[in-house]
Amino acid sequence: MTTLAEALARGTRDGELYDVLPDGRLRCYACGHCCPLPDGAIGVCKVRFNEGGRLRVPWGYVGGVQCDPIEKKPFFHAYPGALAYSFGMLGCDLHCGYCQNWVTSQALRDPAAIAPPIQASPESMVRDAVRLGARVIVSTYNEPLITSEWAVAVFKEARAAGLVTGFVSNGNGTPQVLEYLRPWVDLYKVDLKSFDDRHYRQLGGRLEPILDTIRRLHAMGFWMEIVTLLIPGFNDSPDELTRLTEFIASVSPDVPWHVTAFHGDYKMTDPQNTTAAMLAAAAEAGRAAGLRHVYAGNLPGAVGTLENTHCAACRETLIARFGYQIRDYRITPDGRCPKCATLVPGRWSTQFDGQLASRPFAPGSRSRLPLLHLS
Ligand code: SF4
């Protein structure tokens, strides 16, 4: 019987994100590990490997596809209401014990994670996305950096069809991979999991490459939003939250920060679930650090106005939400507050086109959808 690793080893082609070192090893630049790979070696991600002096990288399959409201990614300042056609491959460069996508991300590390690859082509995926009315196509579910060549192939096709493109990523990047992605990726969500290097090492990474990636994403003009899953006892100390949010504000106070509620998952089931009061306290730390757009997620209806977008100048409510559902939309066609005309940072359509879905669904389960109307 073919193992998953054997099947994936066949689903590859030559990669583009590497150098040949003087001693003949290949240095992969797809993520912050920058693995030096001798012939026959496989990277930390377990999906990129050196075969006879060529870097082989994942190609021609997906681990899963789903249609999500863009609010689920979450992007709150990019094309609100858009349907985001979301695909992932398999594998990850980290191994977070609380991963909510562990079936795909840990498919090659954990025998309990069974996610067979499904053959796919950029053309068929983009056709499917357009058929369903998606405005955005997103590489997500596993870590997209480690499968960047495939994402770019899909995004080239997507751009030709008029779609916006995005990454939902742990942010463990390199200057080389960001340069490679810049022409093809519009939106970039970074999961900033902690502000403590010791915590990152528990998850299999380091803090500094992630901070460097965040600075570069902003400087290079990607539209970036940052998410922190608030895990009681792991990353929720007032000191850590202050340092984390002050860092984001130092990059730009206009970067939206989403602090979201943890619930026990995968191997991390000991910490208590995050409460609405914990989210509110973290959000307050973000505001005190100078962030202008702070959101609390994963507890719909329980966090007061922290699901809504407000004008940073006059506090007018600009977008009202309940979970992923948009209940009111008031941003002007030129991206301003209707009351005081302050520009709202983000990527806005000239008009709000309604919302195709406020819940995820499988692409095969529905044909083209009717628009949901604001309630
Ligand atoms: S993607 Fe990251 S983990 Fe995988 S081979 Fe490249 S540098 Fe190593």
mmCIF file of C-alpha atoms and ligand atoms in Angstrom:
data_model
loop_
_atom_site.group_PDB
_atom_site.id
_atom_site.type_symbol
_atom_site.label_atom_id
_atom_site.label_comp_id
_atom_site.label_asym_id
_atom_site.label_seq_id
_atom_site.Cartn_x
_atom_site.Cartn_y
_atom_site.Cartn_z
ATOM 1 C CA MET A 1 0.000 0.000 0.000
ATOM 2 C CA THR A 2 1.253 3.500 -0.847
ATOM 3 C CA THR A 3 1.992 5.618 2.226
ATOM 4 C CA LEU A 4 1.008 9.267 2.435
ATOM 5 C CA ALA A 5 4.676 10.283 2.307
ATOM 6 C CA GLU A 6 5.171 8.216 -0.864
ATOM 7 C CA ALA A 7 2.066 9.703 -2.484
ATOM 8 C CA LEU A 8 3.224 13.216 -1.678
ATOM 9 C CA ALA A 9 6.751 12.526 -2.898
ATOM 10 C CA ARG A 10 5.179 11.837 -6.321
ATOM 11 C CA GLY A 11 3.127 15.064 -6.188
ATOM 12 C CA THR A 12 6.119 17.359 -6.685
ATOM 13 C CA ARG A 13 8.010 19.383 -9.229
ATOM 14 C CA ASP A 14 11.275 21.350 -9.161
ATOM 15 C CA GLY A 15 11.095 24.289 -6.770
ATOM 16 C CA GLU A 16 12.299 27.846 -7.228
ATOM 17 C CA LEU A 17 13.050 29.060 -3.717
ATOM 18 C CA TYR A 18 16.546 27.803 -3.019
ATOM 19 C CA ASP A 19 20.284 28.333 -3.516
ATOM 20 C CA VAL A 20 23.046 25.790 -3.991
ATOM 21 C CA LEU A 21 25.570 26.079 -1.139
ATOM 22 C CA PRO A 22 29.344 25.764 -1.792
ATOM 23 C CA ASP A 23 29.315 22.242 -0.333
ATOM 24 C CA GLY A 24 26.522 21.150 -2.703
ATOM 25 C CA ARG A 25 23.667 21.233 -0.210
ATOM 26 C CA LEU A 26 20.506 23.139 -1.135
ATOM 27 C CA ARG A 27 19.361 26.012 1.082
ATOM 28 C CA CYS A 28 15.560 26.294 0.978
ATOM 29 C CA TYR A 29 14.136 29.799 1.532
ATOM 30 C CA ALA A 30 10.420 29.006 1.586
ATOM 31 C CA CYS A 31 10.241 29.476 5.356
ATOM 32 C CA GLY A 32 12.265 30.848 8.234
ATOM 33 C CA HIS A 33 13.919 27.498 8.979
ATOM 34 C CA CYS A 34 16.080 27.958 5.837
ATOM 35 C CA CYS A 35 16.924 24.228 5.886
ATOM 36 C CA PRO A 36 20.319 23.244 4.408
ATOM 37 C CA LEU A 37 19.477 19.980 2.642
ATOM 38 C CA PRO A 38 22.067 17.393 1.568
ATOM 39 C CA ASP A 39 21.083 15.012 -1.218
ATOM 40 C CA GLY A 40 18.249 12.771 -0.054
ATOM 41 C CA ALA A 41 17.270 14.972 2.915
ATOM 42 C CA ILE A 42 13.795 16.252 3.614
ATOM 43 C CA GLY A 43 13.036 19.598 5.280
ATOM 44 C CA VAL A 44 11.493 20.231 8.688
ATOM 45 C CA CYS A 45 8.149 20.673 6.879
ATOM 46 C CA LYS A 46 8.423 17.107 5.506
ATOM 47 C CA VAL A 47 7.158 18.123 2.062
ATOM 48 C CA ARG A 48 10.240 19.694 0.382
ATOM 49 C CA PHE A 49 13.312 17.562 -0.266
ATOM 50 C CA ASN A 50 16.620 17.371 -2.101
ATOM 51 C CA GLU A 51 16.571 14.716 -4.808
ATOM 52 C CA GLY A 52 19.835 14.463 -6.672
ATOM 53 C CA GLY A 53 20.631 18.172 -6.287
ATOM 54 C CA ARG A 54 17.132 19.400 -7.206
ATOM 55 C CA LEU A 55 14.717 20.810 -4.651
ATOM 56 C CA ARG A 56 11.405 18.997 -5.093
ATOM 57 C CA VAL A 57 8.330 20.858 -3.847
ATOM 58 C CA PRO A 58 4.589 20.050 -3.519
ATOM 59 C CA TRP A 59 2.586 20.281 -6.721
ATOM 60 C CA GLY A 60 -0.708 19.283 -8.294
ATOM 61 C CA TYR A 61 -2.918 18.490 -5.304
ATOM 62 C CA VAL A 62 -4.856 19.959 -2.408
ATOM 63 C CA GLY A 63 -5.463 18.611 1.073
ATOM 64 C CA GLY A 64 -8.828 20.344 1.207
ATOM 65 C CA VAL A 65 -10.985 23.074 -0.345
ATOM 66 C CA GLN A 66 -13.722 25.076 1.320
ATOM 67 C CA CYS A 67 -15.681 28.262 0.660
ATOM 68 C CA ASP A 68 -15.399 30.647 3.605
ATOM 69 C CA PRO A 69 -16.733 34.106 4.265
ATOM 70 C CA ILE A 70 -13.628 36.328 4.130
ATOM 71 C CA GLU A 71 -14.447 37.309 7.722
ATOM 72 C CA LYS A 72 -13.452 33.781 8.794
ATOM 73 C CA LYS A 73 -9.831 34.093 7.603
ATOM 74 C CA PRO A 74 -10.135 36.637 9.338
ATOM 75 C CA PHE A 75 -9.867 39.706 7.106
ATOM 76 C CA PHE A 76 -12.118 42.497 8.383
ATOM 77 C CA HIS A 77 -10.587 45.307 6.306
ATOM 78 C CA ALA A 78 -10.513 43.594 2.920
ATOM 79 C CA TYR A 79 -13.563 43.240 0.683
ATOM 80 C CA PRO A 80 -16.118 42.641 3.480
ATOM 81 C CA GLY A 81 -18.740 40.083 2.567
ATOM 82 C CA ALA A 82 -16.607 38.464 -0.141
ATOM 83 C CA LEU A 83 -16.595 34.722 -0.554
ATOM 84 C CA ALA A 84 -13.057 33.373 -0.112
ATOM 85 C CA TYR A 85 -12.376 30.180 -2.032
ATOM 86 C CA SER A 86 -9.912 28.540 0.338
ATOM 87 C CA PHE A 87 -7.480 25.730 -0.403
ATOM 88 C CA GLY A 88 -4.693 24.057 1.493
ATOM 89 C CA MET A 89 -2.052 21.456 0.764
ATOM 90 C CA LEU A 90 -0.497 19.305 3.482
ATOM 91 C CA GLY A 91 2.248 19.800 6.049
ATOM 92 C CA CYS A 92 3.568 22.618 8.202
ATOM 93 C CA ASP A 93 6.889 24.017 9.379
ATOM 94 C CA LEU A 94 5.612 24.268 12.986
ATOM 95 C CA HIS A 95 3.855 21.713 15.186
ATOM 96 C CA CYS A 96 1.517 23.663 17.468
ATOM 97 C CA GLY A 97 -0.173 21.441 20.020
ATOM 98 C CA TYR A 98 -3.435 23.382 19.681
ATOM 99 C CA CYS A 99 -3.633 23.480 15.869
ATOM 100 C CA GLN A 100 -7.231 23.656 14.644
ATOM 101 C CA ASN A 101 -6.176 22.391 11.197
ATOM 102 C CA TRP A 102 -3.996 19.555 12.468
ATOM 103 C CA VAL A 103 -5.520 16.938 10.145
ATOM 104 C CA THR A 104 -3.930 18.712 7.179
ATOM 105 C CA SER A 105 -1.030 20.552 8.827
ATOM 106 C CA GLN A 106 0.324 17.547 10.737
ATOM 107 C CA ALA A 107 -0.571 14.934 8.106
ATOM 108 C CA LEU A 108 3.058 13.870 7.732
ATOM 109 C CA ARG A 109 4.004 13.949 11.420
ATOM 110 C CA ASP A 110 1.023 12.388 13.134
ATOM 111 C CA PRO A 111 -0.362 8.994 11.997
ATOM 112 C CA ALA A 112 -3.771 10.032 13.410
ATOM 113 C CA ALA A 113 -3.950 12.887 10.912
ATOM 114 C CA ILE A 114 -5.310 11.219 7.798
ATOM 115 C CA ALA A 115 -5.783 13.656 4.923
ATOM 116 C CA PRO A 116 -5.241 12.075 1.513
ATOM 117 C CA PRO A 117 -4.167 14.468 -1.258
ATOM 118 C CA ILE A 118 -6.774 15.296 -3.910
ATOM 119 C CA GLN A 119 -5.493 15.948 -7.427
ATOM 120 C CA ALA A 120 -6.115 19.507 -8.612
ATOM 121 C CA SER A 121 -4.993 22.028 -11.216
ATOM 122 C CA PRO A 122 -4.848 25.838 -10.975
ATOM 123 C CA GLU A 123 -7.291 26.064 -13.889
ATOM 124 C CA SER A 124 -9.904 23.771 -12.322
ATOM 125 C CA MET A 125 -9.699 25.523 -8.941
ATOM 126 C CA VAL A 126 -10.075 28.998 -10.401
ATOM 127 C CA ARG A 127 -12.958 27.842 -12.598
ATOM 128 C CA ASP A 128 -14.650 26.455 -9.493
ATOM 129 C CA ALA A 129 -14.025 29.661 -7.525
ATOM 130 C CA VAL A 130 -15.516 31.830 -10.272
ATOM 131 C CA ARG A 131 -18.511 29.493 -10.680
ATOM 132 C CA LEU A 132 -19.306 29.861 -6.996
ATOM 133 C CA GLY A 133 -19.027 33.651 -7.070
ATOM 134 C CA ALA A 134 -15.812 33.926 -5.020
ATOM 135 C CA ARG A 135 -14.090 37.294 -5.125
ATOM 136 C CA VAL A 136 -10.985 36.094 -3.288
ATOM 137 C CA ILE A 137 -8.888 32.928 -3.380
ATOM 138 C CA VAL A 138 -6.804 32.049 -0.338
ATOM 139 C CA SER A 139 -4.032 29.562 0.443
ATOM 140 C CA THR A 140 -4.728 28.398 3.993
ATOM 141 C CA TYR A 141 -5.363 25.332 6.268
ATOM 142 C CA ASN A 142 -1.736 24.178 6.116
ATOM 143 C CA GLU A 143 1.193 26.628 6.126
ATOM 144 C CA PRO A 144 1.130 28.213 2.650
ATOM 145 C CA LEU A 145 4.746 29.409 2.730
ATOM 146 C CA ILE A 146 6.036 25.837 2.400
ATOM 147 C CA THR A 147 3.929 25.370 -0.733
ATOM 148 C CA SER A 148 4.552 28.832 -2.220
ATOM 149 C CA GLU A 149 5.365 27.687 -5.774
ATOM 150 C CA TRP A 150 1.960 25.964 -6.018
ATOM 151 C CA ALA A 151 0.150 28.969 -4.529
ATOM 152 C CA VAL A 152 1.777 31.283 -7.069
ATOM 153 C CA ALA A 153 0.730 28.989 -9.930
ATOM 154 C CA VAL A 154 -2.868 29.097 -8.671
ATOM 155 C CA PHE A 155 -2.728 32.857 -8.089
ATOM 156 C CA LYS A 156 -1.413 33.602 -11.599
ATOM 157 C CA GLU A 157 -4.499 31.874 -12.966
ATOM 158 C CA ALA A 158 -6.688 33.611 -10.381
ATOM 159 C CA ARG A 159 -5.407 37.082 -11.245
ATOM 160 C CA ALA A 160 -6.154 36.451 -14.917
ATOM 161 C CA ALA A 161 -9.745 35.697 -13.857
ATOM 162 C CA GLY A 162 -9.967 38.920 -11.821
ATOM 163 C CA LEU A 163 -9.720 37.367 -8.365
ATOM 164 C CA VAL A 164 -7.990 38.857 -5.320
ATOM 165 C CA THR A 165 -5.419 36.548 -3.680
ATOM 166 C CA GLY A 166 -4.424 35.908 -0.085
ATOM 167 C CA PHE A 167 -2.258 33.924 2.353
ATOM 168 C CA VAL A 168 -3.300 32.804 5.828
ATOM 169 C CA SER A 169 0.068 32.081 7.376
ATOM 170 C CA ASN A 170 2.114 31.673 10.538
ATOM 171 C CA GLY A 171 4.424 34.398 9.199
ATOM 172 C CA ASN A 172 7.608 32.325 9.471
ATOM 173 C CA GLY A 173 8.915 33.794 6.231
ATOM 174 C CA THR A 174 12.165 34.940 4.646
ATOM 175 C CA PRO A 175 13.024 37.991 2.537
ATOM 176 C CA GLN A 176 13.367 35.659 -0.458
ATOM 177 C CA VAL A 177 9.906 34.106 -0.196
ATOM 178 C CA LEU A 178 8.256 37.492 0.352
ATOM 179 C CA GLU A 179 9.926 38.887 -2.786
ATOM 180 C CA TYR A 180 8.715 35.809 -4.651
ATOM 181 C CA LEU A 181 5.134 36.242 -3.434
ATOM 182 C CA ARG A 182 4.847 40.025 -3.672
ATOM 183 C CA PRO A 183 3.709 40.186 -7.316
ATOM 184 C CA TRP A 184 0.958 37.601 -6.749
ATOM 185 C CA VAL A 185 -0.374 37.974 -3.196
ATOM 186 C CA ASP A 186 -2.671 40.858 -2.199
ATOM 187 C CA LEU A 187 -3.766 39.987 1.344
ATOM 188 C CA TYR A 188 -1.674 38.416 4.089
ATOM 189 C CA LYS A 189 -2.870 37.279 7.496
ATOM 190 C CA VAL A 190 -0.189 36.527 10.082
ATOM 191 C CA ASP A 191 -0.831 34.392 13.131
ATOM 192 C CA LEU A 192 1.350 36.038 15.796
ATOM 193 C CA LYS A 193 1.141 33.307 18.402
ATOM 194 C CA SER A 194 3.189 34.817 21.215
ATOM 195 C CA PHE A 195 5.797 37.461 21.934
ATOM 196 C CA ASP A 196 8.102 35.087 23.768
ATOM 197 C CA ASP A 197 10.825 33.233 21.892
ATOM 198 C CA ARG A 198 10.614 30.325 24.383
ATOM 199 C CA HIS A 199 6.969 29.811 23.481
ATOM 200 C CA TYR A 200 7.795 29.821 19.775
ATOM 201 C CA ARG A 201 10.493 27.203 20.341
ATOM 202 C CA GLN A 202 7.854 24.970 21.984
ATOM 203 C CA LEU A 203 5.889 25.252 18.732
ATOM 204 C CA GLY A 204 8.933 24.467 16.595
ATOM 205 C CA GLY A 205 9.888 27.996 15.486
ATOM 206 C CA ARG A 206 11.567 31.235 16.563
ATOM 207 C CA LEU A 207 10.057 34.643 17.211
ATOM 208 C CA GLU A 208 12.495 36.797 15.243
ATOM 209 C CA PRO A 209 11.744 35.533 11.680
ATOM 210 C CA ILE A 210 8.057 36.182 12.340
ATOM 211 C CA LEU A 211 8.634 39.743 13.538
ATOM 212 C CA ASP A 212 10.903 40.357 10.561
ATOM 213 C CA THR A 213 8.216 39.009 8.210
ATOM 214 C CA ILE A 214 5.577 41.297 9.754
ATOM 215 C CA ARG A 215 7.796 44.362 9.296
ATOM 216 C CA ARG A 216 8.545 43.400 5.698
ATOM 217 C CA LEU A 217 4.933 42.594 4.776
ATOM 218 C CA HIS A 218 3.891 46.076 5.833
ATOM 219 C CA ALA A 219 6.841 47.800 4.158
ATOM 220 C CA MET A 220 6.268 45.844 0.915
ATOM 221 C CA GLY A 221 2.621 46.889 0.669
ATOM 222 C CA PHE A 222 0.793 43.609 1.295
ATOM 223 C CA TRP A 223 -2.538 44.222 3.060
ATOM 224 C CA MET A 224 -1.824 42.607 6.436
ATOM 225 C CA GLU A 225 -4.022 41.701 9.381
ATOM 226 C CA ILE A 226 -2.672 39.965 12.497
ATOM 227 C CA VAL A 227 -4.355 37.365 14.680
ATOM 228 C CA THR A 228 -3.423 36.148 18.146
ATOM 229 C CA LEU A 229 -5.225 33.127 19.575
ATOM 230 C CA LEU A 230 -5.415 33.968 23.280
ATOM 231 C CA ILE A 231 -4.526 30.835 25.260
ATOM 232 C CA PRO A 232 -4.929 31.161 29.027
ATOM 233 C CA GLY A 233 -1.612 30.472 30.749
ATOM 234 C CA PHE A 234 0.348 30.425 27.471
ATOM 235 C CA ASN A 235 0.366 33.904 25.952
ATOM 236 C CA ASP A 236 -2.107 35.974 27.963
ATOM 237 C CA SER A 237 0.062 37.691 30.572
ATOM 238 C CA PRO A 238 -0.473 41.470 30.593
ATOM 239 C CA ASP A 239 3.253 42.012 30.024
ATOM 240 C CA GLU A 240 3.383 39.755 26.957
ATOM 241 C CA LEU A 241 0.226 41.270 25.466
ATOM 242 C CA THR A 242 1.574 44.790 25.978
ATOM 243 C CA ARG A 243 4.863 43.972 24.268
ATOM 244 C CA LEU A 244 3.083 42.127 21.436
ATOM 245 C CA THR A 245 0.629 44.935 20.698
ATOM 246 C CA GLU A 246 3.266 47.672 21.087
ATOM 247 C CA PHE A 247 5.287 45.838 18.463
ATOM 248 C CA ILE A 248 2.338 45.782 16.035
ATOM 249 C CA ALA A 249 1.651 49.464 16.696
ATOM 250 C CA SER A 250 5.324 50.231 15.991
ATOM 251 C CA VAL A 251 4.900 48.651 12.539
ATOM 252 C CA SER A 252 1.680 50.620 12.028
ATOM 253 C CA PRO A 253 -1.216 51.520 14.347
ATOM 254 C CA ASP A 254 -3.473 50.891 11.335
ATOM 255 C CA VAL A 255 -2.754 47.136 11.219
ATOM 256 C CA PRO A 256 -5.953 45.384 12.392
ATOM 257 C CA TRP A 257 -5.336 43.036 15.332
ATOM 258 C CA HIS A 258 -7.737 40.170 16.028
ATOM 259 C CA VAL A 259 -7.530 38.539 19.429
ATOM 260 C CA THR A 260 -9.487 35.298 19.290
ATOM 261 C CA ALA A 261 -10.787 32.770 21.801
ATOM 262 C CA PHE A 262 -9.052 29.419 22.338
ATOM 263 C CA HIS A 263 -10.912 26.187 22.887
ATOM 264 C CA GLY A 264 -9.186 22.895 23.638
ATOM 265 C CA ASP A 265 -8.015 21.197 20.431
ATOM 266 C CA TYR A 266 -5.640 18.486 19.226
ATOM 267 C CA LYS A 267 -2.966 17.952 21.916
ATOM 268 C CA MET A 268 -3.672 21.069 23.958
ATOM 269 C CA THR A 269 -6.785 20.408 25.994
ATOM 270 C CA ASP A 270 -5.589 21.448 29.473
ATOM 271 C CA PRO A 271 -5.904 25.247 29.395
ATOM 272 C CA GLN A 272 -9.340 26.620 30.150
ATOM 273 C CA ASN A 273 -11.293 28.082 27.252
ATOM 274 C CA THR A 274 -10.841 31.814 26.708
ATOM 275 C CA THR A 275 -13.691 33.904 28.114
ATOM 276 C CA ALA A 276 -15.204 37.091 26.735
ATOM 277 C CA ALA A 277 -13.735 39.012 29.684
ATOM 278 C CA MET A 278 -10.237 37.748 28.808
ATOM 279 C CA LEU A 279 -10.695 38.888 25.203
ATOM 280 C CA ALA A 280 -11.907 42.294 26.351
ATOM 281 C CA ALA A 281 -8.855 42.728 28.621
ATOM 282 C CA ALA A 282 -6.512 41.781 25.777
ATOM 283 C CA ALA A 283 -8.312 44.140 23.407
ATOM 284 C CA GLU A 284 -7.865 46.920 25.943
ATOM 285 C CA ALA A 285 -4.118 46.216 26.016
ATOM 286 C CA GLY A 286 -4.096 46.554 22.228
ATOM 287 C CA ARG A 287 -5.913 49.859 22.328
ATOM 288 C CA ALA A 288 -3.625 51.151 25.102
ATOM 289 C CA ALA A 289 -0.654 50.249 22.868
ATOM 290 C CA GLY A 290 -2.079 52.544 20.195
ATOM 291 C CA LEU A 291 -3.746 50.089 17.830
ATOM 292 C CA ARG A 292 -6.705 51.700 16.082
ATOM 293 C CA HIS A 293 -8.566 48.596 14.931
ATOM 294 C CA VAL A 294 -8.822 45.813 17.510
ATOM 295 C CA TYR A 295 -11.273 42.900 17.238
ATOM 296 C CA ALA A 296 -12.320 40.032 19.498
ATOM 297 C CA GLY A 297 -13.225 36.805 17.717
ATOM 298 C CA ASN A 298 -14.623 33.276 18.128
ATOM 299 C CA LEU A 299 -17.333 34.276 20.644
ATOM 300 C CA PRO A 300 -20.093 35.786 18.454
ATOM 301 C CA GLY A 301 -22.433 38.104 20.286
ATOM 302 C CA ALA A 302 -20.470 37.911 23.560
ATOM 303 C CA VAL A 303 -17.887 40.653 23.071
ATOM 304 C CA GLY A 304 -19.989 43.808 22.787
ATOM 305 C CA THR A 305 -18.816 46.081 19.998
ATOM 306 C CA LEU A 306 -15.484 44.293 19.530
ATOM 307 C CA GLU A 307 -16.781 42.528 16.409
ATOM 308 C CA ASN A 308 -17.518 45.852 14.707
ATOM 309 C CA THR A 309 -15.334 48.216 12.696
ATOM 310 C CA HIS A 310 -15.302 51.775 14.016
ATOM 311 C CA CYS A 311 -13.897 54.972 12.633
ATOM 312 C CA ALA A 312 -10.576 55.553 14.395
ATOM 313 C CA ALA A 313 -11.267 59.296 14.546
ATOM 314 C CA CYS A 314 -14.946 59.719 15.538
ATOM 315 C CA ARG A 315 -15.815 56.110 16.666
ATOM 316 C CA GLU A 316 -18.768 55.916 14.280
ATOM 317 C CA THR A 317 -19.747 52.277 13.617
ATOM 318 C CA LEU A 318 -18.727 51.523 10.034
ATOM 319 C CA ILE A 319 -19.352 47.766 9.796
ATOM 320 C CA ALA A 320 -21.548 45.884 12.260
ATOM 321 C CA ARG A 321 -20.950 42.119 12.517
ATOM 322 C CA PHE A 322 -22.237 39.085 14.350
ATOM 323 C CA GLY A 323 -19.590 36.417 13.986
ATOM 324 C CA TYR A 324 -18.879 36.238 10.251
ATOM 325 C CA GLN A 325 -22.167 37.851 9.330
ATOM 326 C CA ILE A 326 -22.248 41.494 8.241
ATOM 327 C CA ARG A 327 -25.277 43.299 9.654
ATOM 328 C CA ASP A 328 -24.545 46.829 8.514
ATOM 329 C CA TYR A 329 -22.030 48.414 6.140
ATOM 330 C CA ARG A 330 -21.472 52.161 5.947
ATOM 331 C CA ILE A 331 -18.005 52.746 4.461
ATOM 332 C CA THR A 332 -18.168 55.202 1.552
ATOM 333 C CA PRO A 333 -17.229 54.196 -2.011
ATOM 334 C CA ASP A 334 -13.839 55.888 -1.555
ATOM 335 C CA GLY A 335 -13.118 54.018 1.705
ATOM 336 C CA ARG A 336 -13.994 56.711 4.271
ATOM 337 C CA CYS A 337 -16.118 57.215 7.343
ATOM 338 C CA PRO A 338 -19.475 58.645 6.204
ATOM 339 C CA LYS A 339 -19.577 60.969 9.228
ATOM 340 C CA CYS A 340 -16.113 62.568 9.420
ATOM 341 C CA ALA A 341 -14.532 61.448 6.098
ATOM 342 C CA THR A 342 -11.501 59.850 7.769
ATOM 343 C CA LEU A 343 -9.881 57.242 5.514
ATOM 344 C CA VAL A 344 -10.340 53.689 6.786
ATOM 345 C CA PRO A 345 -7.211 51.580 6.227
ATOM 346 C CA GLY A 346 -7.893 48.511 4.105
ATOM 347 C CA ARG A 347 -8.885 47.272 0.672
ATOM 348 C CA TRP A 348 -12.474 48.271 -0.055
ATOM 349 C CA SER A 349 -14.822 47.712 -2.946
ATOM 350 C CA THR A 350 -16.477 50.822 -4.335
ATOM 351 C CA GLN A 351 -19.745 49.373 -3.127
ATOM 352 C CA PHE A 352 -20.782 46.650 -0.723
ATOM 353 C CA ASP A 353 -22.022 43.746 -2.834
ATOM 354 C CA GLY A 354 -23.830 41.813 -0.108
ATOM 355 C CA GLN A 355 -22.602 38.566 1.388
ATOM 356 C CA LEU A 356 -22.785 35.243 -0.423
ATOM 357 C CA ALA A 357 -22.397 33.169 2.732
ATOM 358 C CA SER A 358 -21.871 33.849 6.415
ATOM 359 C CA ARG A 359 -20.842 30.241 7.075
ATOM 360 C CA PRO A 360 -18.292 27.942 5.444
ATOM 361 C CA PHE A 361 -19.470 25.315 2.968
ATOM 362 C CA ALA A 362 -17.941 22.682 0.706
ATOM 363 C CA PRO A 363 -17.736 23.771 -2.955
ATOM 364 C CA GLY A 364 -19.584 20.682 -4.171
ATOM 365 C CA SER A 365 -22.515 21.253 -1.841
ATOM 366 C CA ARG A 366 -23.995 24.274 -3.586
ATOM 367 C CA SER A 367 -24.167 25.774 -7.027
ATOM 368 C CA ARG A 368 -23.915 29.543 -7.387
ATOM 369 C CA LEU A 369 -25.448 31.207 -4.348
ATOM 370 C CA PRO A 370 -28.032 33.936 -3.937
ATOM 371 C CA LEU A 371 -26.842 37.050 -2.081
ATOM 372 C CA LEU A 372 -27.671 37.379 1.605
ATOM 373 C CA HIS A 373 -29.215 40.717 2.445
ATOM 374 C CA LEU A 374 -28.330 42.867 5.432
ATOM 375 C CA SER A 375 -30.622 42.348 8.352
HETATM 376 S S1 SF4 B 1 9.843 25.092 3.659
HETATM 377 FE FE1 SF4 B 1 10.939 25.548 5.557
HETATM 378 S S2 SF4 B 1 10.960 23.598 6.652
HETATM 379 FE FE2 SF4 B 1 10.464 23.125 4.528
HETATM 380 S S3 SF4 B 1 12.447 22.663 3.562
HETATM 381 FE FE3 SF4 B 1 12.030 24.833 3.209
HETATM 382 S S4 SF4 B 1 13.055 25.893 4.869
HETATM 383 FE FE4 SF4 B 1 12.881 23.728 5.503
#
